[in-house]
Amino acid sequence: MKIDNLIALRYFKSHKRNSIVSFLSITSIIGLMLGTATLILVVSVMSGFTNNLKEKLMGTNSDIIITDFSTVPVRDYNKLIKEVENIKGVKAAAPFVNTQAVSMSGSGVSGIIIKGIDADLEKTVSKISSFITFGTIDDLKNRQEGEPYGILLGKNLAFSLMAGIGDTITLISPQLNRGPFGLNPKMRSFIVKGIFDTGVYEYNASMAYISIEAAQDFIGLKENSVTGISVAVESGINSIDLVYTINQKIENKYWARDWLSMNQSLFSALELEKYALFIVLTLIIIVASFSIVSMIAITVKDKQKDIAILRAYGAGSSCIRSIFIRQGLIVGILGTALGNIAALLLSVLVTKYKLIKLPEDIYFMDSLPLNIDYHVYLVVSVCAVLVTFLASLLPSNQSAKMNIVDGIRND
């Protein structure tokens, strides 16, 4: 072991002889531990919240959607699907029909968003089938002749309508039919075939799925017309780049957009908040580093005779400086390591046992999400050790400038 490492470690262990230095060492370690743990946990929560939100929202949406530039339906959609699926990077494509309606049962009324889907193709572009808790997505296409079409309801929507599997509800379209007695609302009966839970309250309370044929009939679309096309992207492909390729391929006849870009303001705000919190909470580590400055300064004052003897035996200024820098780094590394351990233990406990509950209707999730990302641990640890190193420089430089004679005289 090098002489500077040996002496730095000896000085650190000998703090118990000096109550002030011992106190400052303990407070520095605790401060760095709390600062490091807090910073890791906050960044982990923000990352977990963002990832959880993306996962849940993307579960009911595809990576890319293609629609007309206006509200005009996309005609001859099968031809467009084949054209899009031939593009490199596209995994699958499926048609959809979006509309709004008023849902009505014997126990309640609610405004909802209806999405008409092809049950077989929708499995390839979204995860909605995995969210269904009662029934299956295939139940939408299992219809007996003369029987009403089937419908899948969100968990909270089903609760507000007091509707269960096999119950019949009525949908009222905002479009009106002209009859012998004037304009009448278009109404259709549907049988509840399934209930889904996306984990997002807004979706569970306002979304319903029906077959694409039922949606076309409900809003009066022709068989070859839909609202748009959902596109799934192959793993590892950048959806933003693929959007550009698709728009070129379809010659801007239609409008392709990736889902994240459509919600860019939301996720940009979350990223900005994460970086802002990182900067603010780094101040905790900086404040803790002031205790290290005081600790090293007092140690230098206490060890003047030792420094003078080392200088007399030929130790250079760099060696003296290195001793006290390493002393500060020992404290910094120890505090940072304890902070990492504390953050990891808390993360595992909170994630496994869901210790912190959240109101699902506000936060889109029922418990606090924590993303254990070891890159975050590494970045925070490097920042903490770097701050400790910088805090050690000033008092260490002062020790290197000490005169041999003054050190012996002042002892």
mmCIF file of C-alpha atoms in Angstrom:
data_model
loop_
_atom_site.group_PDB
_atom_site.id
_atom_site.type_symbol
_atom_site.label_atom_id
_atom_site.label_comp_id
_atom_site.label_asym_id
_atom_site.label_seq_id
_atom_site.Cartn_x
_atom_site.Cartn_y
_atom_site.Cartn_z
ATOM 1 C CA MET A 1 0.000 0.000 0.000
ATOM 2 C CA LYS A 2 1.269 3.455 -0.884
ATOM 3 C CA ILE A 3 2.387 5.686 2.000
ATOM 4 C CA ASP A 4 -0.277 8.324 1.298
ATOM 5 C CA ASN A 5 -3.040 5.676 1.300
ATOM 6 C CA LEU A 6 -1.713 4.175 4.526
ATOM 7 C CA ILE A 7 -1.503 7.512 6.345
ATOM 8 C CA ALA A 8 -4.934 8.653 5.043
ATOM 9 C CA LEU A 9 -6.525 5.440 6.331
ATOM 10 C CA ARG A 10 -4.719 5.812 9.665
ATOM 11 C CA TYR A 11 -5.947 9.395 10.077
ATOM 12 C CA PHE A 12 -9.500 8.280 9.287
ATOM 13 C CA LYS A 13 -9.357 5.510 11.918
ATOM 14 C CA SER A 14 -7.824 7.825 14.529
ATOM 15 C CA HIS A 15 -10.758 10.262 14.484
ATOM 16 C CA LYS A 16 -12.145 8.741 17.674
ATOM 17 C CA ARG A 17 -9.341 10.504 19.549
ATOM 18 C CA ASN A 18 -10.642 13.888 18.419
ATOM 19 C CA SER A 19 -14.339 14.328 19.195
ATOM 20 C CA ILE A 20 -14.810 17.273 16.798
ATOM 21 C CA VAL A 21 -13.217 15.504 13.846
ATOM 22 C CA SER A 22 -15.108 12.323 14.720
ATOM 23 C CA PHE A 23 -18.402 14.237 14.790
ATOM 24 C CA LEU A 24 -17.677 15.906 11.446
ATOM 25 C CA SER A 25 -16.737 12.555 9.888
ATOM 26 C CA ILE A 26 -19.982 10.944 11.038
ATOM 27 C CA THR A 27 -22.125 13.881 9.890
ATOM 28 C CA SER A 28 -20.329 13.909 6.524
ATOM 29 C CA ILE A 29 -20.948 10.197 6.005
ATOM 30 C CA ILE A 30 -24.601 10.454 7.083
ATOM 31 C CA GLY A 31 -25.133 13.573 4.951
ATOM 32 C CA LEU A 32 -23.639 11.935 1.864
ATOM 33 C CA MET A 33 -25.599 8.744 2.516
ATOM 34 C CA LEU A 34 -28.911 10.623 2.803
ATOM 35 C CA GLY A 35 -28.113 12.868 -0.165
ATOM 36 C CA THR A 36 -27.105 9.971 -2.399
ATOM 37 C CA ALA A 37 -30.058 7.804 -1.367
ATOM 38 C CA THR A 38 -32.552 10.650 -1.778
ATOM 39 C CA LEU A 39 -31.212 11.598 -5.194
ATOM 40 C CA ILE A 40 -31.284 7.991 -6.436
ATOM 41 C CA LEU A 41 -34.794 7.390 -5.089
ATOM 42 C CA VAL A 42 -36.248 10.573 -6.582
ATOM 43 C CA VAL A 43 -34.725 9.947 -10.015
ATOM 44 C CA SER A 44 -35.873 6.305 -9.801
ATOM 45 C CA VAL A 45 -39.423 7.397 -8.970
ATOM 46 C CA MET A 46 -39.488 9.894 -11.844
ATOM 47 C CA SER A 47 -38.101 7.298 -14.275
ATOM 48 C CA GLY A 48 -40.498 4.677 -12.969
ATOM 49 C CA PHE A 49 -43.446 7.040 -13.278
ATOM 50 C CA THR A 50 -42.502 7.948 -16.872
ATOM 51 C CA ASN A 51 -41.891 4.328 -17.917
ATOM 52 C CA ASN A 52 -45.068 3.127 -16.199
ATOM 53 C CA LEU A 53 -47.115 5.840 -17.868
ATOM 54 C CA LYS A 54 -45.617 5.048 -21.282
ATOM 55 C CA GLU A 55 -46.224 1.335 -20.825
ATOM 56 C CA LYS A 56 -49.825 1.735 -19.762
ATOM 57 C CA LEU A 57 -50.727 4.322 -22.375
ATOM 58 C CA MET A 58 -48.884 2.468 -25.135
ATOM 59 C CA GLY A 59 -50.644 -0.734 -24.116
ATOM 60 C CA THR A 60 -53.907 0.505 -25.618
ATOM 61 C CA ASN A 61 -52.277 2.390 -28.479
ATOM 62 C CA SER A 62 -50.015 1.372 -31.321
ATOM 63 C CA ASP A 63 -46.566 2.831 -32.012
ATOM 64 C CA ILE A 64 -47.762 4.734 -35.091
ATOM 65 C CA ILE A 65 -51.190 5.729 -36.401
ATOM 66 C CA ILE A 66 -52.103 6.727 -39.945
ATOM 67 C CA THR A 67 -55.143 8.941 -40.524
ATOM 68 C CA ASP A 68 -56.409 11.388 -43.096
ATOM 69 C CA PHE A 69 -55.328 15.009 -42.744
ATOM 70 C CA SER A 70 -58.934 15.895 -41.887
ATOM 71 C CA THR A 71 -61.839 13.912 -40.450
ATOM 72 C CA VAL A 72 -62.402 12.169 -43.795
ATOM 73 C CA PRO A 73 -62.295 8.349 -43.431
ATOM 74 C CA VAL A 74 -59.457 6.295 -44.895
ATOM 75 C CA ARG A 75 -60.905 4.428 -47.887
ATOM 76 C CA ASP A 76 -59.719 1.118 -49.334
ATOM 77 C CA TYR A 77 -57.787 0.492 -46.133
ATOM 78 C CA ASN A 78 -56.753 -3.083 -46.994
ATOM 79 C CA LYS A 79 -54.613 -1.756 -49.844
ATOM 80 C CA LEU A 80 -53.015 0.801 -47.510
ATOM 81 C CA ILE A 81 -52.298 -1.889 -44.885
ATOM 82 C CA LYS A 82 -50.499 -4.070 -47.446
ATOM 83 C CA GLU A 83 -48.492 -1.077 -48.639
ATOM 84 C CA VAL A 84 -47.449 -0.160 -45.108
ATOM 85 C CA GLU A 85 -46.603 -3.739 -44.060
ATOM 86 C CA ASN A 86 -44.126 -3.972 -46.949
ATOM 87 C CA ILE A 87 -42.052 -1.166 -45.397
ATOM 88 C CA LYS A 88 -38.947 -2.382 -43.571
ATOM 89 C CA GLY A 89 -39.321 -1.982 -39.820
ATOM 90 C CA VAL A 90 -43.112 -2.354 -39.759
ATOM 91 C CA LYS A 91 -44.175 -5.365 -37.704
ATOM 92 C CA ALA A 92 -47.924 -5.279 -38.355
ATOM 93 C CA ALA A 93 -50.820 -2.978 -39.204
ATOM 94 C CA ALA A 94 -54.500 -3.032 -38.264
ATOM 95 C CA PRO A 95 -57.540 -0.847 -39.060
ATOM 96 C CA PHE A 96 -59.585 1.003 -36.438
ATOM 97 C CA VAL A 97 -62.696 3.145 -36.229
ATOM 98 C CA ASN A 98 -62.969 5.818 -33.535
ATOM 99 C CA THR A 99 -66.164 7.527 -32.472
ATOM 100 C CA GLN A 100 -67.944 8.860 -29.414
ATOM 101 C CA ALA A 101 -71.286 7.857 -27.963
ATOM 102 C CA VAL A 102 -73.477 7.909 -24.914
ATOM 103 C CA SER A 103 -73.728 4.546 -23.184
ATOM 104 C CA MET A 104 -76.889 3.738 -21.293
ATOM 105 C CA SER A 105 -77.944 0.853 -19.094
ATOM 106 C CA GLY A 106 -80.719 0.308 -16.608
ATOM 107 C CA SER A 107 -78.518 1.738 -13.856
ATOM 108 C CA GLY A 108 -76.539 4.594 -15.411
ATOM 109 C CA VAL A 109 -75.532 6.812 -18.307
ATOM 110 C CA SER A 110 -71.991 7.735 -19.378
ATOM 111 C CA GLY A 111 -70.257 9.423 -22.309
ATOM 112 C CA ILE A 112 -67.629 7.093 -23.810
ATOM 113 C CA ILE A 113 -65.041 6.737 -26.573
ATOM 114 C CA ILE A 114 -65.594 3.732 -28.812
ATOM 115 C CA LYS A 115 -62.861 2.026 -30.793
ATOM 116 C CA GLY A 116 -63.850 -0.428 -33.471
ATOM 117 C CA ILE A 117 -61.170 -3.060 -34.069
ATOM 118 C CA ASP A 118 -60.408 -6.206 -35.999
ATOM 119 C CA ALA A 119 -59.986 -8.702 -33.144
ATOM 120 C CA ASP A 120 -57.341 -10.776 -34.951
ATOM 121 C CA LEU A 121 -55.247 -7.884 -36.273
ATOM 122 C CA GLU A 122 -55.478 -5.788 -33.097
ATOM 123 C CA LYS A 123 -53.530 -8.430 -31.173
ATOM 124 C CA THR A 124 -50.517 -7.690 -33.383
ATOM 125 C CA VAL A 125 -50.442 -3.902 -32.826
ATOM 126 C CA SER A 126 -51.529 -3.335 -29.205
ATOM 127 C CA LYS A 127 -51.668 -5.079 -25.828
ATOM 128 C CA ILE A 128 -55.378 -4.601 -25.189
ATOM 129 C CA SER A 129 -55.998 -8.367 -25.250
ATOM 130 C CA SER A 130 -53.643 -8.801 -22.264
ATOM 131 C CA PHE A 131 -55.641 -6.242 -20.247
ATOM 132 C CA ILE A 132 -58.934 -8.131 -20.514
ATOM 133 C CA THR A 133 -59.791 -9.586 -17.106
ATOM 134 C CA PHE A 134 -63.159 -11.136 -18.008
ATOM 135 C CA GLY A 135 -63.860 -12.586 -21.432
ATOM 136 C CA THR A 136 -61.518 -12.443 -24.441
ATOM 137 C CA ILE A 137 -60.993 -10.172 -27.408
ATOM 138 C CA ASP A 138 -62.166 -12.995 -29.681
ATOM 139 C CA ASP A 139 -65.632 -12.725 -28.133
ATOM 140 C CA LEU A 140 -66.158 -9.594 -30.247
ATOM 141 C CA LYS A 141 -66.303 -11.695 -33.418
ATOM 142 C CA ASN A 142 -68.322 -14.585 -31.934
ATOM 143 C CA ARG A 143 -71.827 -13.384 -32.768
ATOM 144 C CA GLN A 144 -74.920 -15.415 -33.492
ATOM 145 C CA GLU A 145 -77.223 -14.325 -36.299
ATOM 146 C CA GLY A 146 -79.758 -11.780 -35.078
ATOM 147 C CA GLU A 147 -77.828 -11.220 -31.834
ATOM 148 C CA PRO A 148 -76.552 -7.732 -30.922
ATOM 149 C CA TYR A 149 -72.877 -7.023 -31.425
ATOM 150 C CA GLY A 150 -70.510 -7.568 -28.497
ATOM 151 C CA ILE A 151 -68.675 -4.846 -26.559
ATOM 152 C CA LEU A 152 -65.692 -4.719 -24.176
ATOM 153 C CA LEU A 153 -65.992 -2.198 -21.330
ATOM 154 C CA GLY A 154 -63.366 -0.594 -19.125
ATOM 155 C CA LYS A 155 -63.465 -1.710 -15.494
ATOM 156 C CA ASN A 156 -64.651 1.623 -14.111
ATOM 157 C CA LEU A 157 -67.092 2.170 -16.973
ATOM 158 C CA ALA A 158 -68.684 -1.223 -16.319
ATOM 159 C CA PHE A 159 -68.973 -0.305 -12.636
ATOM 160 C CA SER A 160 -70.646 3.060 -13.367
ATOM 161 C CA LEU A 161 -73.124 1.362 -15.701
ATOM 162 C CA MET A 162 -73.588 -1.558 -13.294
ATOM 163 C CA ALA A 163 -73.073 -3.858 -16.296
ATOM 164 C CA GLY A 164 -71.550 -7.332 -16.191
ATOM 165 C CA ILE A 165 -70.810 -10.119 -18.651
ATOM 166 C CA GLY A 166 -73.937 -10.931 -20.668
ATOM 167 C CA ASP A 167 -75.766 -7.695 -19.829
ATOM 168 C CA THR A 168 -77.145 -5.497 -22.595
ATOM 169 C CA ILE A 169 -76.331 -1.799 -22.890
ATOM 170 C CA THR A 170 -77.452 0.803 -25.407
ATOM 171 C CA LEU A 171 -75.171 3.154 -27.323
ATOM 172 C CA ILE A 172 -76.525 6.442 -28.639
ATOM 173 C CA SER A 173 -74.592 8.031 -31.489
ATOM 174 C CA PRO A 174 -74.192 11.818 -31.760
ATOM 175 C CA GLN A 175 -75.163 11.398 -35.422
ATOM 176 C CA LEU A 176 -78.858 11.668 -36.141
ATOM 177 C CA ASN A 177 -81.067 9.647 -38.476
ATOM 178 C CA ARG A 178 -83.782 11.319 -40.496
ATOM 179 C CA GLY A 179 -87.096 9.556 -39.959
ATOM 180 C CA PRO A 180 -90.757 10.169 -40.710
ATOM 181 C CA PHE A 181 -91.069 12.242 -37.547
ATOM 182 C CA GLY A 182 -87.859 14.247 -38.080
ATOM 183 C CA LEU A 183 -84.332 13.685 -36.807
ATOM 184 C CA ASN A 184 -83.868 10.802 -34.383
ATOM 185 C CA PRO A 185 -80.736 9.677 -32.526
ATOM 186 C CA LYS A 186 -79.095 6.480 -33.798
ATOM 187 C CA MET A 187 -79.267 3.781 -31.132
ATOM 188 C CA ARG A 188 -77.784 0.281 -31.020
ATOM 189 C CA SER A 189 -77.881 -2.443 -28.394
ATOM 190 C CA PHE A 190 -74.695 -4.294 -27.444
ATOM 191 C CA ILE A 191 -74.008 -7.309 -25.240
ATOM 192 C CA VAL A 192 -71.138 -6.995 -22.749
ATOM 193 C CA LYS A 193 -68.632 -9.662 -23.776
ATOM 194 C CA GLY A 194 -65.680 -8.640 -21.621
ATOM 195 C CA ILE A 195 -64.166 -6.201 -19.139
ATOM 196 C CA PHE A 196 -60.616 -4.833 -19.320
ATOM 197 C CA ASP A 197 -58.296 -3.059 -16.903
ATOM 198 C CA THR A 198 -55.489 -1.007 -18.483
ATOM 199 C CA GLY A 199 -54.278 0.409 -15.163
ATOM 200 C CA VAL A 200 -55.154 3.917 -16.372
ATOM 201 C CA TYR A 201 -58.301 5.290 -14.747
ATOM 202 C CA GLU A 202 -59.219 7.593 -17.639
ATOM 203 C CA TYR A 203 -59.134 4.690 -20.090
ATOM 204 C CA ASN A 204 -60.989 2.339 -17.747
ATOM 205 C CA ALA A 205 -63.722 4.908 -17.181
ATOM 206 C CA SER A 206 -64.286 6.057 -20.760
ATOM 207 C CA MET A 207 -63.110 3.419 -23.277
ATOM 208 C CA ALA A 208 -65.035 0.634 -24.964
ATOM 209 C CA TYR A 209 -64.137 -1.731 -27.815
ATOM 210 C CA ILE A 210 -66.440 -3.186 -30.433
ATOM 211 C CA SER A 211 -65.816 -5.028 -33.693
ATOM 212 C CA ILE A 212 -64.888 -2.942 -36.698
ATOM 213 C CA GLU A 213 -68.065 -4.109 -38.491
ATOM 214 C CA ALA A 214 -70.200 -2.934 -35.562
ATOM 215 C CA ALA A 215 -68.438 0.453 -35.531
ATOM 216 C CA GLN A 216 -68.886 0.918 -39.283
ATOM 217 C CA ASP A 217 -72.583 0.113 -38.933
ATOM 218 C CA PHE A 218 -72.953 2.350 -35.880
ATOM 219 C CA ILE A 219 -71.567 5.519 -37.519
ATOM 220 C CA GLY A 220 -72.602 4.696 -41.091
ATOM 221 C CA LEU A 221 -69.201 4.000 -42.676
ATOM 222 C CA LYS A 222 -68.804 1.890 -45.798
ATOM 223 C CA GLU A 223 -67.178 -1.510 -45.421
ATOM 224 C CA ASN A 224 -63.914 -0.394 -47.029
ATOM 225 C CA SER A 225 -63.617 2.773 -44.895
ATOM 226 C CA VAL A 226 -62.059 3.250 -41.435
ATOM 227 C CA THR A 227 -60.880 6.108 -39.241
ATOM 228 C CA GLY A 228 -57.230 5.099 -39.487
ATOM 229 C CA ILE A 229 -54.539 2.431 -39.407
ATOM 230 C CA SER A 230 -52.589 1.316 -36.323
ATOM 231 C CA VAL A 231 -48.967 0.333 -36.981
ATOM 232 C CA ALA A 232 -46.663 -1.731 -34.728
ATOM 233 C CA VAL A 233 -42.914 -1.197 -35.040
ATOM 234 C CA GLU A 234 -40.333 -3.967 -34.868
ATOM 235 C CA SER A 235 -38.088 -4.067 -31.802
ATOM 236 C CA GLY A 236 -35.041 -1.811 -32.074
ATOM 237 C CA ILE A 237 -36.537 0.397 -34.804
ATOM 238 C CA ASN A 238 -36.827 4.146 -34.177
ATOM 239 C CA SER A 239 -40.502 5.009 -34.652
ATOM 240 C CA ILE A 240 -39.706 8.648 -35.503
ATOM 241 C CA ASP A 241 -37.502 7.606 -38.426
ATOM 242 C CA LEU A 242 -40.091 5.061 -39.539
ATOM 243 C CA VAL A 243 -42.805 7.729 -39.573
ATOM 244 C CA TYR A 244 -40.737 9.706 -42.051
ATOM 245 C CA THR A 245 -40.291 6.613 -44.224
ATOM 246 C CA ILE A 246 -44.023 5.798 -44.134
ATOM 247 C CA ASN A 247 -45.000 9.360 -45.062
ATOM 248 C CA GLN A 248 -42.662 9.176 -48.050
ATOM 249 C CA LYS A 249 -44.028 5.781 -49.066
ATOM 250 C CA ILE A 250 -47.672 6.839 -48.976
ATOM 251 C CA GLU A 251 -46.680 10.088 -50.721
ATOM 252 C CA ASN A 252 -48.320 12.224 -48.027
ATOM 253 C CA LYS A 253 -51.790 11.082 -49.052
ATOM 254 C CA TYR A 254 -52.359 10.323 -45.387
ATOM 255 C CA TRP A 255 -50.751 11.472 -42.145
ATOM 256 C CA ALA A 256 -48.517 9.095 -40.172
ATOM 257 C CA ARG A 257 -47.626 10.068 -36.600
ATOM 258 C CA ASP A 258 -45.868 8.194 -33.823
ATOM 259 C CA TRP A 259 -47.762 8.057 -30.569
ATOM 260 C CA LEU A 260 -44.981 9.485 -28.380
ATOM 261 C CA SER A 261 -44.655 12.574 -30.591
ATOM 262 C CA MET A 262 -48.396 13.128 -30.234
ATOM 263 C CA ASN A 263 -47.856 13.242 -26.464
ATOM 264 C CA GLN A 264 -44.446 14.915 -26.548
ATOM 265 C CA SER A 265 -45.413 17.814 -24.275
ATOM 266 C CA LEU A 266 -46.372 15.414 -21.462
ATOM 267 C CA PHE A 267 -43.194 13.340 -21.552
ATOM 268 C CA SER A 268 -40.949 16.372 -22.172
ATOM 269 C CA ALA A 269 -42.369 17.954 -19.022
ATOM 270 C CA LEU A 270 -41.655 14.772 -17.050
ATOM 271 C CA GLU A 271 -38.059 14.634 -18.338
ATOM 272 C CA LEU A 272 -37.496 18.309 -17.526
ATOM 273 C CA GLU A 273 -38.859 17.788 -14.021
ATOM 274 C CA LYS A 274 -36.539 14.809 -13.512
ATOM 275 C CA TYR A 275 -33.437 16.795 -14.502
ATOM 276 C CA ALA A 276 -34.519 19.776 -12.405
ATOM 277 C CA LEU A 277 -34.963 17.579 -9.327
ATOM 278 C CA PHE A 278 -31.573 15.980 -9.977
ATOM 279 C CA ILE A 279 -29.888 19.395 -9.923
ATOM 280 C CA VAL A 280 -31.785 20.596 -6.852
ATOM 281 C CA LEU A 281 -31.172 17.428 -4.822
ATOM 282 C CA THR A 282 -27.483 17.448 -5.726
ATOM 283 C CA LEU A 283 -27.334 20.451 -3.373
ATOM 284 C CA ILE A 284 -27.842 18.027 -0.467
ATOM 285 C CA ILE A 285 -24.578 16.308 -1.409
ATOM 286 C CA ILE A 286 -22.850 19.666 -1.822
ATOM 287 C CA VAL A 287 -24.001 20.779 1.631
ATOM 288 C CA ALA A 288 -22.727 17.500 3.105
ATOM 289 C CA SER A 289 -19.368 18.135 1.443
ATOM 290 C CA PHE A 290 -18.847 21.269 3.578
ATOM 291 C CA SER A 291 -18.505 18.989 6.593
ATOM 292 C CA ILE A 292 -15.660 17.254 4.762
ATOM 293 C CA VAL A 293 -13.937 20.625 4.251
ATOM 294 C CA SER A 294 -14.190 21.315 7.976
ATOM 295 C CA MET A 295 -13.063 17.787 8.893
ATOM 296 C CA ILE A 296 -9.927 17.963 6.730
ATOM 297 C CA ALA A 297 -9.126 21.517 7.868
ATOM 298 C CA ILE A 298 -9.258 20.482 11.533
ATOM 299 C CA THR A 299 -7.233 17.330 10.794
ATOM 300 C CA VAL A 300 -4.566 19.440 9.063
ATOM 301 C CA LYS A 301 -4.429 21.748 12.079
ATOM 302 C CA ASP A 302 -4.207 18.759 14.419
ATOM 303 C CA LYS A 303 -1.516 16.982 12.385
ATOM 304 C CA GLN A 304 0.880 19.896 11.817
ATOM 305 C CA LYS A 305 3.762 18.074 13.519
ATOM 306 C CA ASP A 306 3.159 14.927 11.432
ATOM 307 C CA ILE A 307 3.145 16.996 8.246
ATOM 308 C CA ALA A 308 6.386 18.738 9.241
ATOM 309 C CA ILE A 309 8.107 15.405 9.985
ATOM 310 C CA LEU A 310 6.938 13.940 6.669
ATOM 311 C CA ARG A 311 8.242 16.993 4.840
ATOM 312 C CA ALA A 312 11.564 16.707 6.709
ATOM 313 C CA TYR A 313 11.877 13.087 5.576
ATOM 314 C CA GLY A 314 11.439 14.213 1.975
ATOM 315 C CA ALA A 315 7.730 13.909 1.338
ATOM 316 C CA GLY A 316 6.746 16.344 -1.380
ATOM 317 C CA SER A 317 3.786 18.719 -1.503
ATOM 318 C CA SER A 318 1.889 16.338 -3.787
ATOM 319 C CA CYS A 319 2.256 13.508 -1.253
ATOM 320 C CA ILE A 320 0.921 15.673 1.611
ATOM 321 C CA ARG A 321 -1.927 16.914 -0.574
ATOM 322 C CA SER A 322 -2.754 13.350 -1.628
ATOM 323 C CA ILE A 323 -3.009 12.172 2.010
ATOM 324 C CA PHE A 324 -5.828 14.563 2.856
ATOM 325 C CA ILE A 325 -7.576 14.251 -0.499
ATOM 326 C CA ARG A 326 -7.689 10.498 0.038
ATOM 327 C CA GLN A 327 -8.937 11.029 3.561
ATOM 328 C CA GLY A 328 -11.856 13.020 2.141
ATOM 329 C CA LEU A 329 -12.441 10.403 -0.556
ATOM 330 C CA ILE A 330 -12.630 7.639 2.054
ATOM 331 C CA VAL A 331 -15.471 9.502 3.730
ATOM 332 C CA GLY A 332 -17.102 10.256 0.367
ATOM 333 C CA ILE A 333 -16.910 6.705 -0.954
ATOM 334 C CA LEU A 334 -18.178 5.261 2.346
ATOM 335 C CA GLY A 335 -21.145 7.674 2.457
ATOM 336 C CA THR A 336 -21.924 7.083 -1.216
ATOM 337 C CA ALA A 337 -21.767 3.296 -0.818
ATOM 338 C CA LEU A 338 -24.113 3.381 2.174
ATOM 339 C CA GLY A 339 -26.454 5.664 0.226
ATOM 340 C CA ASN A 340 -26.536 3.203 -2.687
ATOM 341 C CA ILE A 341 -27.287 0.296 -0.355
ATOM 342 C CA ALA A 342 -30.061 2.237 1.410
ATOM 343 C CA ALA A 343 -31.607 3.321 -1.914
ATOM 344 C CA LEU A 344 -31.520 -0.214 -3.316
ATOM 345 C CA LEU A 345 -33.069 -1.757 -0.196
ATOM 346 C CA LEU A 346 -35.866 0.842 -0.091
ATOM 347 C CA SER A 347 -36.495 0.443 -3.826
ATOM 348 C CA VAL A 348 -36.834 -3.327 -3.541
ATOM 349 C CA LEU A 349 -39.135 -3.084 -0.500
ATOM 350 C CA VAL A 350 -41.380 -0.388 -2.012
ATOM 351 C CA THR A 351 -41.602 -2.212 -5.364
ATOM 352 C CA LYS A 352 -42.156 -5.716 -3.967
ATOM 353 C CA TYR A 353 -44.658 -4.888 -1.244
ATOM 354 C CA LYS A 354 -46.205 -1.734 -2.805
ATOM 355 C CA LEU A 355 -45.749 0.137 0.471
ATOM 356 C CA ILE A 356 -46.805 3.537 -0.915
ATOM 357 C CA LYS A 357 -50.318 3.560 -2.365
ATOM 358 C CA LEU A 358 -51.508 6.156 -4.876
ATOM 359 C CA PRO A 359 -55.033 7.197 -5.936
ATOM 360 C CA GLU A 360 -55.451 5.478 -9.300
ATOM 361 C CA ASP A 361 -57.832 8.097 -10.701
ATOM 362 C CA ILE A 362 -55.132 10.793 -10.371
ATOM 363 C CA TYR A 363 -51.794 9.081 -11.026
ATOM 364 C CA PHE A 364 -52.829 6.309 -13.514
ATOM 365 C CA MET A 365 -51.334 3.716 -11.135
ATOM 366 C CA ASP A 366 -52.175 2.248 -7.747
ATOM 367 C CA SER A 367 -48.724 2.340 -6.125
ATOM 368 C CA LEU A 368 -45.490 4.329 -6.299
ATOM 369 C CA PRO A 369 -43.410 3.111 -9.251
ATOM 370 C CA LEU A 370 -39.651 2.725 -8.838
ATOM 371 C CA ASN A 371 -37.386 1.955 -11.761
ATOM 372 C CA ILE A 372 -34.179 0.293 -10.503
ATOM 373 C CA ASP A 373 -31.736 1.507 -13.144
ATOM 374 C CA TYR A 374 -28.088 0.845 -12.313
ATOM 375 C CA HIS A 375 -27.028 3.624 -14.690
ATOM 376 C CA VAL A 376 -28.733 6.064 -12.287
ATOM 377 C CA TYR A 377 -26.823 4.553 -9.360
ATOM 378 C CA LEU A 378 -23.575 4.916 -11.279
ATOM 379 C CA VAL A 379 -24.178 8.530 -12.352
ATOM 380 C CA VAL A 380 -25.237 9.635 -8.858
ATOM 381 C CA SER A 381 -22.274 7.827 -7.265
ATOM 382 C CA VAL A 382 -19.796 9.455 -9.653
ATOM 383 C CA CYS A 383 -21.328 12.888 -8.958
ATOM 384 C CA ALA A 384 -21.165 12.337 -5.180
ATOM 385 C CA VAL A 385 -17.524 11.192 -5.249
ATOM 386 C CA LEU A 386 -16.614 14.061 -7.603
ATOM 387 C CA VAL A 387 -18.193 16.616 -5.242
ATOM 388 C CA THR A 388 -16.283 15.024 -2.358
ATOM 389 C CA PHE A 389 -13.029 15.243 -4.303
ATOM 390 C CA LEU A 390 -13.561 18.920 -5.123
ATOM 391 C CA ALA A 391 -14.439 19.662 -1.486
ATOM 392 C CA SER A 392 -11.186 18.018 -0.368
ATOM 393 C CA LEU A 393 -8.962 20.099 -2.645
ATOM 394 C CA LEU A 394 -8.967 23.419 -0.755
ATOM 395 C CA PRO A 395 -7.914 22.203 2.735
ATOM 396 C CA SER A 396 -5.544 19.657 1.162
ATOM 397 C CA ASN A 397 -3.792 22.397 -0.807
ATOM 398 C CA GLN A 398 -3.369 24.376 2.410
ATOM 399 C CA SER A 399 -1.688 21.384 4.068
ATOM 400 C CA ALA A 400 0.781 21.105 1.176
ATOM 401 C CA LYS A 401 1.847 24.737 1.634
ATOM 402 C CA MET A 402 2.716 24.335 5.352
ATOM 403 C CA ASN A 403 6.264 25.298 6.308
ATOM 404 C CA ILE A 404 8.343 22.615 8.110
ATOM 405 C CA VAL A 405 9.672 24.980 10.788
ATOM 406 C CA ASP A 406 6.218 26.474 11.457
ATOM 407 C CA GLY A 407 4.753 22.975 11.811
ATOM 408 C CA ILE A 408 7.297 21.973 14.485
ATOM 409 C CA ARG A 409 7.188 25.350 16.289
ATOM 410 C CA ASN A 410 3.385 25.407 16.513
ATOM 411 C CA ASP A 411 3.141 21.863 17.902
#
